[in-house]
């Protein structure tokens, strides 16, 4: 790939193999230091997930079967969530070609969530407090966000950076399939 060409990352999910088990949601939460919420908070609509698994029913009775679709931020090229932020906390990264949230700039207006057609942004209602020794499970490559900010999928940019670093150390370009989860 020529140096001047922009990269565009993609994610492949085999929907025929998705059983709706929510393992991807749990893995995303662990990788990105997303706080787990209890039933009481979910009842108030305060669940914290960057991925949600949508369930659709296909077929006619009695041959009805569920289809599952993991949904997350689509990293829009011309994202409708970006221009509505009054403090420019929702921006497009030219380097990675993804939409990023600048957490220390965010004031939590939630305008970006209202403008997201994929319902991919969540408001952080919680101060992330984890007692020892559970704090050792936090990913040191991902910042822990404070209460009152909007959060979204980062497309695991920390894994992309790690893959690029490994490829550069080996004197090669990062190839398709080079960043695995």
mmCIF file with all atom_site columns, C-alpha atoms in Angstrom:
data_model
loop_
_atom_site.group_PDB
_atom_site.id
_atom_site.type_symbol
_atom_site.label_atom_id
_atom_site.label_alt_id
_atom_site.label_comp_id
_atom_site.label_asym_id
_atom_site.label_entity_id
_atom_site.label_seq_id
_atom_site.pdbx_PDB_ins_code
_atom_site.Cartn_x
_atom_site.Cartn_y
_atom_site.Cartn_z
_atom_site.occupancy
_atom_site.B_iso_or_equiv
_atom_site.pdbx_formal_charge
_atom_site.auth_seq_id
_atom_site.auth_comp_id
_atom_site.auth_asym_id
_atom_site.auth_atom_id
_atom_site.pdbx_PDB_model_num
ATOM 1   C CA . UNK A 1 1   ? 0.000   0.000   0.000  1.00 0.00 ? 1   UNK A CA 1
ATOM 2   C CA . UNK A 1 2   ? 1.355   3.404   -0.951 1.00 0.00 ? 2   UNK A CA 1
ATOM 3   C CA . UNK A 1 3   ? 2.211   5.706   1.938  1.00 0.00 ? 3   UNK A CA 1
ATOM 4   C CA . UNK A 1 4   ? -0.244  8.389   0.804  1.00 0.00 ? 4   UNK A CA 1
ATOM 5   C CA . UNK A 1 5   ? -3.201  5.980   0.728  1.00 0.00 ? 5   UNK A CA 1
ATOM 6   C CA . UNK A 1 6   ? -5.449  6.203   3.769  1.00 0.00 ? 6   UNK A CA 1
ATOM 7   C CA . UNK A 1 7   ? -6.148  3.047   5.716  1.00 0.00 ? 7   UNK A CA 1
ATOM 8   C CA . UNK A 1 8   ? -9.712  2.008   6.376  1.00 0.00 ? 8   UNK A CA 1
ATOM 9   C CA . UNK A 1 9   ? -10.173 -0.653  9.007  1.00 0.00 ? 9   UNK A CA 1
ATOM 10  C CA . UNK A 1 10  ? -12.889 -3.272  8.812  1.00 0.00 ? 10  UNK A CA 1
ATOM 11  C CA . UNK A 1 11  ? -14.325 -5.890  11.121 1.00 0.00 ? 11  UNK A CA 1
ATOM 12  C CA . UNK A 1 12  ? -15.606 -9.234  9.871  1.00 0.00 ? 12  UNK A CA 1
ATOM 13  C CA . UNK A 1 13  ? -18.201 -11.140 11.884 1.00 0.00 ? 13  UNK A CA 1
ATOM 14  C CA . UNK A 1 14  ? -19.597 -14.452 10.629 1.00 0.00 ? 14  UNK A CA 1
ATOM 15  C CA . UNK A 1 15  ? -23.279 -13.932 11.417 1.00 0.00 ? 15  UNK A CA 1
ATOM 16  C CA . UNK A 1 16  ? -24.041 -17.583 10.621 1.00 0.00 ? 16  UNK A CA 1
ATOM 17  C CA . UNK A 1 17  ? -21.913 -18.571 13.618 1.00 0.00 ? 17  UNK A CA 1
ATOM 18  C CA . UNK A 1 18  ? -23.220 -15.923 16.037 1.00 0.00 ? 18  UNK A CA 1
ATOM 19  C CA . UNK A 1 19  ? -25.397 -17.594 18.670 1.00 0.00 ? 19  UNK A CA 1
ATOM 20  C CA . UNK A 1 20  ? -26.149 -14.434 20.651 1.00 0.00 ? 20  UNK A CA 1
ATOM 21  C CA . UNK A 1 21  ? -24.094 -15.636 23.628 1.00 0.00 ? 21  UNK A CA 1
ATOM 22  C CA . UNK A 1 22  ? -22.829 -12.102 24.413 1.00 0.00 ? 22  UNK A CA 1
ATOM 23  C CA . UNK A 1 23  ? -19.204 -13.291 24.704 1.00 0.00 ? 23  UNK A CA 1
ATOM 24  C CA . UNK A 1 24  ? -18.147 -10.456 22.379 1.00 0.00 ? 24  UNK A CA 1
ATOM 25  C CA . UNK A 1 25  ? -19.853 -7.944  24.688 1.00 0.00 ? 25  UNK A CA 1
ATOM 26  C CA . UNK A 1 26  ? -18.005 -9.335  27.708 1.00 0.00 ? 26  UNK A CA 1
ATOM 27  C CA . UNK A 1 27  ? -14.669 -9.440  25.862 1.00 0.00 ? 27  UNK A CA 1
ATOM 28  C CA . UNK A 1 28  ? -15.137 -5.843  24.696 1.00 0.00 ? 28  UNK A CA 1
ATOM 29  C CA . UNK A 1 29  ? -15.935 -4.724  28.234 1.00 0.00 ? 29  UNK A CA 1
ATOM 30  C CA . UNK A 1 30  ? -12.811 -6.404  29.596 1.00 0.00 ? 30  UNK A CA 1
ATOM 31  C CA . UNK A 1 31  ? -10.537 -5.139  26.814 1.00 0.00 ? 31  UNK A CA 1
ATOM 32  C CA . UNK A 1 32  ? -11.768 -1.542  27.078 1.00 0.00 ? 32  UNK A CA 1
ATOM 33  C CA . UNK A 1 33  ? -12.269 -1.170  30.859 1.00 0.00 ? 33  UNK A CA 1
ATOM 34  C CA . UNK A 1 34  ? -16.031 -0.713  30.545 1.00 0.00 ? 34  UNK A CA 1
ATOM 35  C CA . UNK A 1 35  ? -17.763 -0.942  33.931 1.00 0.00 ? 35  UNK A CA 1
ATOM 36  C CA . UNK A 1 36  ? -20.238 -3.776  34.391 1.00 0.00 ? 36  UNK A CA 1
ATOM 37  C CA . UNK A 1 37  ? -23.638 -2.670  35.621 1.00 0.00 ? 37  UNK A CA 1
ATOM 38  C CA . UNK A 1 38  ? -26.207 -4.514  37.668 1.00 0.00 ? 38  UNK A CA 1
ATOM 39  C CA . UNK A 1 39  ? -29.860 -5.225  36.972 1.00 0.00 ? 39  UNK A CA 1
ATOM 40  C CA . UNK A 1 40  ? -31.005 -2.090  38.798 1.00 0.00 ? 40  UNK A CA 1
ATOM 41  C CA . UNK A 1 41  ? -28.920 0.187   36.570 1.00 0.00 ? 41  UNK A CA 1
ATOM 42  C CA . UNK A 1 42  ? -29.971 -1.641  33.404 1.00 0.00 ? 42  UNK A CA 1
ATOM 43  C CA . UNK A 1 43  ? -33.620 -1.138  34.421 1.00 0.00 ? 43  UNK A CA 1
ATOM 44  C CA . UNK A 1 44  ? -32.924 2.618   34.417 1.00 0.00 ? 44  UNK A CA 1
ATOM 45  C CA . UNK A 1 45  ? -31.374 2.370   30.931 1.00 0.00 ? 45  UNK A CA 1
ATOM 46  C CA . UNK A 1 46  ? -27.836 2.827   32.232 1.00 0.00 ? 46  UNK A CA 1
ATOM 47  C CA . UNK A 1 47  ? -26.206 -0.251  30.767 1.00 0.00 ? 47  UNK A CA 1
ATOM 48  C CA . UNK A 1 48  ? -22.632 0.279   29.619 1.00 0.00 ? 48  UNK A CA 1
ATOM 49  C CA . UNK A 1 49  ? -21.782 -1.663  26.467 1.00 0.00 ? 49  UNK A CA 1
ATOM 50  C CA . UNK A 1 50  ? -20.016 -0.630  23.298 1.00 0.00 ? 50  UNK A CA 1
ATOM 51  C CA . UNK A 1 51  ? -21.450 -3.674  21.496 1.00 0.00 ? 51  UNK A CA 1
ATOM 52  C CA . UNK A 1 52  ? -25.045 -4.805  21.642 1.00 0.00 ? 52  UNK A CA 1
ATOM 53  C CA . UNK A 1 53  ? -26.344 -8.034  20.160 1.00 0.00 ? 53  UNK A CA 1
ATOM 54  C CA . UNK A 1 54  ? -29.610 -7.479  18.355 1.00 0.00 ? 54  UNK A CA 1
ATOM 55  C CA . UNK A 1 55  ? -31.990 -10.421 17.961 1.00 0.00 ? 55  UNK A CA 1
ATOM 56  C CA . UNK A 1 56  ? -34.279 -10.836 14.975 1.00 0.00 ? 56  UNK A CA 1
ATOM 57  C CA . UNK A 1 57  ? -36.760 -13.621 14.362 1.00 0.00 ? 57  UNK A CA 1
ATOM 58  C CA . UNK A 1 58  ? -36.929 -15.143 10.891 1.00 0.00 ? 58  UNK A CA 1
ATOM 59  C CA . UNK A 1 59  ? -39.184 -17.706 9.316  1.00 0.00 ? 59  UNK A CA 1
ATOM 60  C CA . UNK A 1 60  ? -42.814 -18.645 9.736  1.00 0.00 ? 60  UNK A CA 1
ATOM 61  C CA . UNK A 1 61  ? -44.341 -20.489 12.658 1.00 0.00 ? 61  UNK A CA 1
ATOM 62  C CA . UNK A 1 62  ? -43.474 -23.229 13.594 1.00 0.00 ? 62  UNK A CA 1
ATOM 63  C CA . UNK A 1 63  ? -40.107 -22.870 11.802 1.00 0.00 ? 63  UNK A CA 1
ATOM 64  C CA . UNK A 1 64  ? -39.090 -19.640 13.543 1.00 0.00 ? 64  UNK A CA 1
ATOM 65  C CA . UNK A 1 65  ? -35.429 -19.161 14.392 1.00 0.00 ? 65  UNK A CA 1
ATOM 66  C CA . UNK A 1 66  ? -33.446 -16.306 15.925 1.00 0.00 ? 66  UNK A CA 1
ATOM 67  C CA . UNK A 1 67  ? -30.815 -14.398 13.995 1.00 0.00 ? 67  UNK A CA 1
ATOM 68  C CA . UNK A 1 68  ? -28.271 -12.343 15.915 1.00 0.00 ? 68  UNK A CA 1
ATOM 69  C CA . UNK A 1 69  ? -26.446 -9.229  14.807 1.00 0.00 ? 69  UNK A CA 1
ATOM 70  C CA . UNK A 1 70  ? -23.643 -7.723  16.916 1.00 0.00 ? 70  UNK A CA 1
ATOM 71  C CA . UNK A 1 71  ? -23.910 -3.947  16.455 1.00 0.00 ? 71  UNK A CA 1
ATOM 72  C CA . UNK A 1 72  ? -21.385 -1.269  17.371 1.00 0.00 ? 72  UNK A CA 1
ATOM 73  C CA . UNK A 1 73  ? -20.074 2.052   16.118 1.00 0.00 ? 73  UNK A CA 1
ATOM 74  C CA . UNK A 1 74  ? -19.744 1.882   12.332 1.00 0.00 ? 74  UNK A CA 1
ATOM 75  C CA . UNK A 1 75  ? -16.857 4.408   12.279 1.00 0.00 ? 75  UNK A CA 1
ATOM 76  C CA . UNK A 1 76  ? -18.686 6.553   9.717  1.00 0.00 ? 76  UNK A CA 1
ATOM 77  C CA . UNK A 1 77  ? -16.559 8.520   7.276  1.00 0.00 ? 77  UNK A CA 1
ATOM 78  C CA . UNK A 1 78  ? -18.839 11.553  7.565  1.00 0.00 ? 78  UNK A CA 1
ATOM 79  C CA . UNK A 1 79  ? -20.209 10.837  11.031 1.00 0.00 ? 79  UNK A CA 1
ATOM 80  C CA . UNK A 1 80  ? -23.375 12.710  12.049 1.00 0.00 ? 80  UNK A CA 1
ATOM 81  C CA . UNK A 1 81  ? -22.274 12.498  15.700 1.00 0.00 ? 81  UNK A CA 1
ATOM 82  C CA . UNK A 1 82  ? -19.185 14.676  15.169 1.00 0.00 ? 82  UNK A CA 1
ATOM 83  C CA . UNK A 1 83  ? -20.445 18.139  14.138 1.00 0.00 ? 83  UNK A CA 1
ATOM 84  C CA . UNK A 1 84  ? -23.032 18.405  16.935 1.00 0.00 ? 84  UNK A CA 1
ATOM 85  C CA . UNK A 1 85  ? -20.531 18.304  19.806 1.00 0.00 ? 85  UNK A CA 1
ATOM 86  C CA . UNK A 1 86  ? -20.164 21.850  21.188 1.00 0.00 ? 86  UNK A CA 1
ATOM 87  C CA . UNK A 1 87  ? -16.641 21.185  22.529 1.00 0.00 ? 87  UNK A CA 1
ATOM 88  C CA . UNK A 1 88  ? -15.360 19.058  19.609 1.00 0.00 ? 88  UNK A CA 1
ATOM 89  C CA . UNK A 1 89  ? -14.916 15.964  21.775 1.00 0.00 ? 89  UNK A CA 1
ATOM 90  C CA . UNK A 1 90  ? -16.223 13.751  18.976 1.00 0.00 ? 90  UNK A CA 1
ATOM 91  C CA . UNK A 1 91  ? -13.702 13.934  16.137 1.00 0.00 ? 91  UNK A CA 1
ATOM 92  C CA . UNK A 1 92  ? -12.426 11.965  13.169 1.00 0.00 ? 92  UNK A CA 1
ATOM 93  C CA . UNK A 1 93  ? -8.892  10.605  13.439 1.00 0.00 ? 93  UNK A CA 1
ATOM 94  C CA . UNK A 1 94  ? -7.092  11.053  10.143 1.00 0.00 ? 94  UNK A CA 1
ATOM 95  C CA . UNK A 1 95  ? -4.360  8.612   11.151 1.00 0.00 ? 95  UNK A CA 1
ATOM 96  C CA . UNK A 1 96  ? -6.577  5.627   11.960 1.00 0.00 ? 96  UNK A CA 1
ATOM 97  C CA . UNK A 1 97  ? -9.614  6.727   9.911  1.00 0.00 ? 97  UNK A CA 1
ATOM 98  C CA . UNK A 1 98  ? -11.952 6.105   12.839 1.00 0.00 ? 98  UNK A CA 1
ATOM 99  C CA . UNK A 1 99  ? -14.224 8.264   14.971 1.00 0.00 ? 99  UNK A CA 1
ATOM 100 C CA . UNK A 1 100 ? -12.719 8.971   18.362 1.00 0.00 ? 100 UNK A CA 1
ATOM 101 C CA . UNK A 1 101 ? -14.039 10.460  21.564 1.00 0.00 ? 101 UNK A CA 1
ATOM 102 C CA . UNK A 1 102 ? -11.706 12.842  23.407 1.00 0.00 ? 102 UNK A CA 1
ATOM 103 C CA . UNK A 1 103 ? -12.779 11.950  26.936 1.00 0.00 ? 103 UNK A CA 1
ATOM 104 C CA . UNK A 1 104 ? -10.982 14.761  28.761 1.00 0.00 ? 104 UNK A CA 1
ATOM 105 C CA . UNK A 1 105 ? -12.720 17.276  26.485 1.00 0.00 ? 105 UNK A CA 1
ATOM 106 C CA . UNK A 1 106 ? -16.235 15.767  26.723 1.00 0.00 ? 106 UNK A CA 1
ATOM 107 C CA . UNK A 1 107 ? -18.795 17.578  28.886 1.00 0.00 ? 107 UNK A CA 1
ATOM 108 C CA . UNK A 1 108 ? -21.532 14.955  28.490 1.00 0.00 ? 108 UNK A CA 1
ATOM 109 C CA . UNK A 1 109 ? -24.208 16.872  26.568 1.00 0.00 ? 109 UNK A CA 1
ATOM 110 C CA . UNK A 1 110 ? -25.233 13.626  24.791 1.00 0.00 ? 110 UNK A CA 1
ATOM 111 C CA . UNK A 1 111 ? -25.846 15.444  21.515 1.00 0.00 ? 111 UNK A CA 1
ATOM 112 C CA . UNK A 1 112 ? -23.613 12.909  19.786 1.00 0.00 ? 112 UNK A CA 1
ATOM 113 C CA . UNK A 1 113 ? -25.768 10.027  21.062 1.00 0.00 ? 113 UNK A CA 1
ATOM 114 C CA . UNK A 1 114 ? -28.902 11.746  19.789 1.00 0.00 ? 114 UNK A CA 1
ATOM 115 C CA . UNK A 1 115 ? -27.336 12.083  16.335 1.00 0.00 ? 115 UNK A CA 1
ATOM 116 C CA . UNK A 1 116 ? -25.893 8.556   16.074 1.00 0.00 ? 116 UNK A CA 1
ATOM 117 C CA . UNK A 1 117 ? -28.030 6.477   13.666 1.00 0.00 ? 117 UNK A CA 1
ATOM 118 C CA . UNK A 1 118 ? -26.570 3.226   15.078 1.00 0.00 ? 118 UNK A CA 1
ATOM 119 C CA . UNK A 1 119 ? -27.311 3.934   18.773 1.00 0.00 ? 119 UNK A CA 1
ATOM 120 C CA . UNK A 1 120 ? -23.633 3.234   19.404 1.00 0.00 ? 120 UNK A CA 1
ATOM 121 C CA . UNK A 1 121 ? -22.824 5.797   22.095 1.00 0.00 ? 121 UNK A CA 1
ATOM 122 C CA . UNK A 1 122 ? -23.365 5.406   25.813 1.00 0.00 ? 122 UNK A CA 1
ATOM 123 C CA . UNK A 1 123 ? -23.271 7.855   28.673 1.00 0.00 ? 123 UNK A CA 1
ATOM 124 C CA . UNK A 1 124 ? -21.019 6.949   31.595 1.00 0.00 ? 124 UNK A CA 1
ATOM 125 C CA . UNK A 1 125 ? -23.126 7.206   34.749 1.00 0.00 ? 125 UNK A CA 1
ATOM 126 C CA . UNK A 1 126 ? -20.472 5.671   36.997 1.00 0.00 ? 126 UNK A CA 1
ATOM 127 C CA . UNK A 1 127 ? -17.236 6.419   38.769 1.00 0.00 ? 127 UNK A CA 1
ATOM 128 C CA . UNK A 1 128 ? -15.107 3.391   38.045 1.00 0.00 ? 128 UNK A CA 1
ATOM 129 C CA . UNK A 1 129 ? -14.027 2.071   41.429 1.00 0.00 ? 129 UNK A CA 1
ATOM 130 C CA . UNK A 1 130 ? -12.584 -1.401  41.625 1.00 0.00 ? 130 UNK A CA 1
ATOM 131 C CA . UNK A 1 131 ? -11.173 -2.760  44.859 1.00 0.00 ? 131 UNK A CA 1
ATOM 132 C CA . UNK A 1 132 ? -7.847  -4.561  44.905 1.00 0.00 ? 132 UNK A CA 1
ATOM 133 C CA . UNK A 1 133 ? -6.988  -7.137  43.629 1.00 0.00 ? 133 UNK A CA 1
ATOM 134 C CA . UNK A 1 134 ? -9.653  -6.771  40.913 1.00 0.00 ? 134 UNK A CA 1
ATOM 135 C CA . UNK A 1 135 ? -7.945  -3.611  39.634 1.00 0.00 ? 135 UNK A CA 1
ATOM 136 C CA . UNK A 1 136 ? -5.238  -5.858  38.161 1.00 0.00 ? 136 UNK A CA 1
ATOM 137 C CA . UNK A 1 137 ? -7.790  -6.884  35.525 1.00 0.00 ? 137 UNK A CA 1
ATOM 138 C CA . UNK A 1 138 ? -7.860  -3.392  34.038 1.00 0.00 ? 138 UNK A CA 1
ATOM 139 C CA . UNK A 1 139 ? -6.202  -3.056  30.646 1.00 0.00 ? 139 UNK A CA 1
ATOM 140 C CA . UNK A 1 140 ? -3.256  -0.636  31.083 1.00 0.00 ? 140 UNK A CA 1
ATOM 141 C CA . UNK A 1 141 ? -3.405  0.301   27.374 1.00 0.00 ? 141 UNK A CA 1
ATOM 142 C CA . UNK A 1 142 ? -6.905  1.788   27.704 1.00 0.00 ? 142 UNK A CA 1
ATOM 143 C CA . UNK A 1 143 ? -7.813  4.854   29.732 1.00 0.00 ? 143 UNK A CA 1
ATOM 144 C CA . UNK A 1 144 ? -10.427 4.593   32.471 1.00 0.00 ? 144 UNK A CA 1
ATOM 145 C CA . UNK A 1 145 ? -13.097 7.180   31.757 1.00 0.00 ? 145 UNK A CA 1
ATOM 146 C CA . UNK A 1 146 ? -14.691 9.389   34.383 1.00 0.00 ? 146 UNK A CA 1
ATOM 147 C CA . UNK A 1 147 ? -18.357 9.758   35.172 1.00 0.00 ? 147 UNK A CA 1
ATOM 148 C CA . UNK A 1 148 ? -20.325 12.160  32.983 1.00 0.00 ? 148 UNK A CA 1
ATOM 149 C CA . UNK A 1 149 ? -18.710 11.541  29.594 1.00 0.00 ? 149 UNK A CA 1
ATOM 150 C CA . UNK A 1 150 ? -19.939 9.872   26.437 1.00 0.00 ? 150 UNK A CA 1
ATOM 151 C CA . UNK A 1 151 ? -18.274 6.597   25.466 1.00 0.00 ? 151 UNK A CA 1
ATOM 152 C CA . UNK A 1 152 ? -18.097 4.676   22.216 1.00 0.00 ? 152 UNK A CA 1
ATOM 153 C CA . UNK A 1 153 ? -16.300 1.881   20.426 1.00 0.00 ? 153 UNK A CA 1
ATOM 154 C CA . UNK A 1 154 ? -12.667 2.751   19.719 1.00 0.00 ? 154 UNK A CA 1
ATOM 155 C CA . UNK A 1 155 ? -12.328 -0.100  17.212 1.00 0.00 ? 155 UNK A CA 1
ATOM 156 C CA . UNK A 1 156 ? -9.704  -1.462  19.630 1.00 0.00 ? 156 UNK A CA 1
ATOM 157 C CA . UNK A 1 157 ? -7.204  1.091   18.368 1.00 0.00 ? 157 UNK A CA 1
ATOM 158 C CA . UNK A 1 158 ? -4.750  -0.119  21.029 1.00 0.00 ? 158 UNK A CA 1
ATOM 159 C CA . UNK A 1 159 ? -4.653  -3.505  19.275 1.00 0.00 ? 159 UNK A CA 1
ATOM 160 C CA . UNK A 1 160 ? -4.188  -1.845  15.893 1.00 0.00 ? 160 UNK A CA 1
ATOM 161 C CA . UNK A 1 161 ? -1.253  0.185   17.259 1.00 0.00 ? 161 UNK A CA 1
ATOM 162 C CA . UNK A 1 162 ? 0.271   -2.963  18.778 1.00 0.00 ? 162 UNK A CA 1
ATOM 163 C CA . UNK A 1 163 ? -0.100  -4.824  15.469 1.00 0.00 ? 163 UNK A CA 1
ATOM 164 C CA . UNK A 1 164 ? 1.550   -1.959  13.590 1.00 0.00 ? 164 UNK A CA 1
ATOM 165 C CA . UNK A 1 165 ? 4.414   -1.839  16.102 1.00 0.00 ? 165 UNK A CA 1
ATOM 166 C CA . UNK A 1 166 ? 5.047   -5.581  15.780 1.00 0.00 ? 166 UNK A CA 1
ATOM 167 C CA . UNK A 1 167 ? 4.934   -5.381  11.980 1.00 0.00 ? 167 UNK A CA 1
ATOM 168 C CA . UNK A 1 168 ? 7.347   -2.419  11.947 1.00 0.00 ? 168 UNK A CA 1
ATOM 169 C CA . UNK A 1 169 ? 9.756   -4.251  14.264 1.00 0.00 ? 169 UNK A CA 1
ATOM 170 C CA . UNK A 1 170 ? 9.680   -7.207  11.875 1.00 0.00 ? 170 UNK A CA 1
ATOM 171 C CA . UNK A 1 171 ? 10.279  -4.893  8.898  1.00 0.00 ? 171 UNK A CA 1
ATOM 172 C CA . UNK A 1 172 ? 6.961   -5.566  7.174  1.00 0.00 ? 172 UNK A CA 1
ATOM 173 C CA . UNK A 1 173 ? 3.616   -3.892  6.606  1.00 0.00 ? 173 UNK A CA 1
ATOM 174 C CA . UNK A 1 174 ? 0.566   -4.770  8.667  1.00 0.00 ? 174 UNK A CA 1
ATOM 175 C CA . UNK A 1 175 ? -1.505  -7.104  6.516  1.00 0.00 ? 175 UNK A CA 1
ATOM 176 C CA . UNK A 1 176 ? -5.156  -8.105  6.469  1.00 0.00 ? 176 UNK A CA 1
ATOM 177 C CA . UNK A 1 177 ? -5.788  -10.423 9.395  1.00 0.00 ? 177 UNK A CA 1
ATOM 178 C CA . UNK A 1 178 ? -2.844  -8.943  11.289 1.00 0.00 ? 178 UNK A CA 1
ATOM 179 C CA . UNK A 1 179 ? -4.964  -7.648  14.149 1.00 0.00 ? 179 UNK A CA 1
ATOM 180 C CA . UNK A 1 180 ? -6.856  -10.489 15.775 1.00 0.00 ? 180 UNK A CA 1
ATOM 181 C CA . UNK A 1 181 ? -9.139  -10.595 18.790 1.00 0.00 ? 181 UNK A CA 1
#
